[in-house]
C-alpha positions as a LaTeX table, in Angstrom:
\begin{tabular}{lrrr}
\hline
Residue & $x$ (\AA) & $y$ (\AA) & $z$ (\AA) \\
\hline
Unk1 & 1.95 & 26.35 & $-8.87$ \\
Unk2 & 3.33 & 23.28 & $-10.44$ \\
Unk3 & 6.36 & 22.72 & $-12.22$ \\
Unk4 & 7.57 & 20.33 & $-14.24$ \\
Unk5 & 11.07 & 19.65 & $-15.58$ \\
Unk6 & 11.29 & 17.30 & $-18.40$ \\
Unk7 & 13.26 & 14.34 & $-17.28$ \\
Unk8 & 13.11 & 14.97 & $-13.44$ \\
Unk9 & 9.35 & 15.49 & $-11.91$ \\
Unk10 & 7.28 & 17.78 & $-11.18$ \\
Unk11 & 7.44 & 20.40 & $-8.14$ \\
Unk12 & 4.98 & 22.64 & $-6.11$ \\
Unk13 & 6.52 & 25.60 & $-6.09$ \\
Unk14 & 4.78 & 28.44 & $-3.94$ \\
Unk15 & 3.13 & 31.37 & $-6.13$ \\
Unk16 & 5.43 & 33.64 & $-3.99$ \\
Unk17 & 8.50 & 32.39 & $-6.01$ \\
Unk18 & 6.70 & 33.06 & $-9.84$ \\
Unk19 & 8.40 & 36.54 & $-9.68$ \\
Unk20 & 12.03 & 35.66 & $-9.34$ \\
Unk21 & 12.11 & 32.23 & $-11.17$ \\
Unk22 & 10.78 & 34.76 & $-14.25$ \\
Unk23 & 13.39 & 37.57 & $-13.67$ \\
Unk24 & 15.89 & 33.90 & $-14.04$ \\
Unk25 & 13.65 & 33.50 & $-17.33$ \\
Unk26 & 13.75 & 36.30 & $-18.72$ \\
Unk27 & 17.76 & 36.87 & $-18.51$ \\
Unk28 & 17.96 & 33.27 & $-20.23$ \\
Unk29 & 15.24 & 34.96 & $-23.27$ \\
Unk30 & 18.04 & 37.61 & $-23.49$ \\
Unk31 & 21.37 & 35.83 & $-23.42$ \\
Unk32 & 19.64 & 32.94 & $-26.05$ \\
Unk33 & 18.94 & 36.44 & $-28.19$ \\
Unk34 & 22.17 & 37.28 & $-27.74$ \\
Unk35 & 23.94 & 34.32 & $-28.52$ \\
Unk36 & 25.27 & 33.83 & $-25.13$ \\
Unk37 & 25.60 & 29.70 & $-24.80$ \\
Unk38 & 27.78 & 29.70 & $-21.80$ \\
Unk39 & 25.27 & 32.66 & $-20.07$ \\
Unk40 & 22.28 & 29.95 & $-21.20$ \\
Unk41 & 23.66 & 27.35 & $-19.73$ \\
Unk42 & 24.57 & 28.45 & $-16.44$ \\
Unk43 & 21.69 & 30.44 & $-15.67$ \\
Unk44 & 19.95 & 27.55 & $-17.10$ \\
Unk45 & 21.13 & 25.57 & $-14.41$ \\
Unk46 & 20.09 & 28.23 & $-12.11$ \\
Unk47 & 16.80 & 28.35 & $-12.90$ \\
Unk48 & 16.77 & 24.55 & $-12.49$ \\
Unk49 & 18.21 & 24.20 & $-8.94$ \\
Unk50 & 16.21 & 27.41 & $-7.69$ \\
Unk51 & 12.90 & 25.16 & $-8.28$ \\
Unk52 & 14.25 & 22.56 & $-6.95$ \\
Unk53 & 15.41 & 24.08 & $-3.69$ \\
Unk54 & 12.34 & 26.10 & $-3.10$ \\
Unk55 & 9.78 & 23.50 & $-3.84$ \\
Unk56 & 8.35 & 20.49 & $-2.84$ \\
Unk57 & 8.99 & 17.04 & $-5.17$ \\
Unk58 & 5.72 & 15.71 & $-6.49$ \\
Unk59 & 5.64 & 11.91 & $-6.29$ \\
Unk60 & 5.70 & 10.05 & $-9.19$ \\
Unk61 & 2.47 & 8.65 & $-8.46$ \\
Unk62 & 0.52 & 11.42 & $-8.74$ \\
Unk63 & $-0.77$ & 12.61 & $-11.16$ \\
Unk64 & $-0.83$ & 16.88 & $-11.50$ \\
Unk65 & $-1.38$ & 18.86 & $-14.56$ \\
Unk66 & 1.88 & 21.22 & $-14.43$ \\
Unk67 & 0.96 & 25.00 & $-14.81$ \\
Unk68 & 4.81 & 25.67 & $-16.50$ \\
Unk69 & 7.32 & 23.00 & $-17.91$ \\
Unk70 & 10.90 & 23.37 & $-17.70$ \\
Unk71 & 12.85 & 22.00 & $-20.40$ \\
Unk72 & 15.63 & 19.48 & $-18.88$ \\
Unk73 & 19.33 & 20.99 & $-18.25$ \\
Unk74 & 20.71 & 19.03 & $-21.13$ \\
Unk75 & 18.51 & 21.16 & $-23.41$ \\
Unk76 & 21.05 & 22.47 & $-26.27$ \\
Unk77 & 21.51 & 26.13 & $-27.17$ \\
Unk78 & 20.16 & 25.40 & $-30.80$ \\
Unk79 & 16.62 & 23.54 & $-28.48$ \\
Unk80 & 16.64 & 26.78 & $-26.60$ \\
Unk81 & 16.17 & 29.38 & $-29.40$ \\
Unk82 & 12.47 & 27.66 & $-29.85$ \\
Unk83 & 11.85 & 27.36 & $-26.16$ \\
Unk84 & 13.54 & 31.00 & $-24.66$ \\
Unk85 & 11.90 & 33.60 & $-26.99$ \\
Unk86 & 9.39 & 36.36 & $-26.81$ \\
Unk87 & 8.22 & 35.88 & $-23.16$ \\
Unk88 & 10.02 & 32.96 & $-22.42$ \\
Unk89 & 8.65 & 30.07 & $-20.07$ \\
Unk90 & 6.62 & 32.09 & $-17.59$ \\
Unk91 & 4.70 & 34.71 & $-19.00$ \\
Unk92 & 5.12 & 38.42 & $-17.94$ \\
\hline
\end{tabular}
C-alpha cells in the first residue's frame, strides 16, 4: 500500500503492516475524542516514524496515487478533530 505524509513523501508500506499502523490510528481517534493533546501528539509521532521505519521512500519522481494520507506531524490538535474521527485514517 502507499502512504503518503503531507509534507514528507510518500512510502510503500507492506499490506502486512495495515493492521498495527490502524490499532496506532485508532488510539489517536480516541485520545482526539478525549481531549488528550499530549496523547495526540505523541502517538502522532508514532504513527509517523512506524511508516517510516517499515517502509520504503517513494522517489519524488514518481508519480503513485497514495491509498491513505497522513496528515504531517505539525498537524494541530484543533486540525486533528476533522482528520481523527469516526474511523480515523485507515478504515476498520
Amino acid at each position: 500500500m502507499i502512504i503518503r505524509i503531507v509534507g514528507e513523501g510518500q512510502y510503500e508500506v507492506p499490506e502486512s503492516f495495515y493492521d498495527e499502523l490502524n490499532v496506532i490510528d485508532n488510539k489517536i481517534v480516541d485520545l482526539v475524542s478525549k481531549g488528550d493533546e499530549e496523547g495526540y501528539k505523541s502517538e502522532l509521532t508514532k504513527l509517523i516514524s512506524s511508516i517510516k521505519s517499515c517502509g520504503k521512500q517513494i522517489d519524488d519522481t514518481e508519480i503513485v496515487e497514495s491509498d491513505i494520507i497522513v496528515p504531517p506531524e505539525d498537524l494541530t490538535f484543533e486540525e486533528a478533530k476533522d482528520i481523527f474521527k469516526g474511523e480515523g485514517i485507515f478504515e476498520d
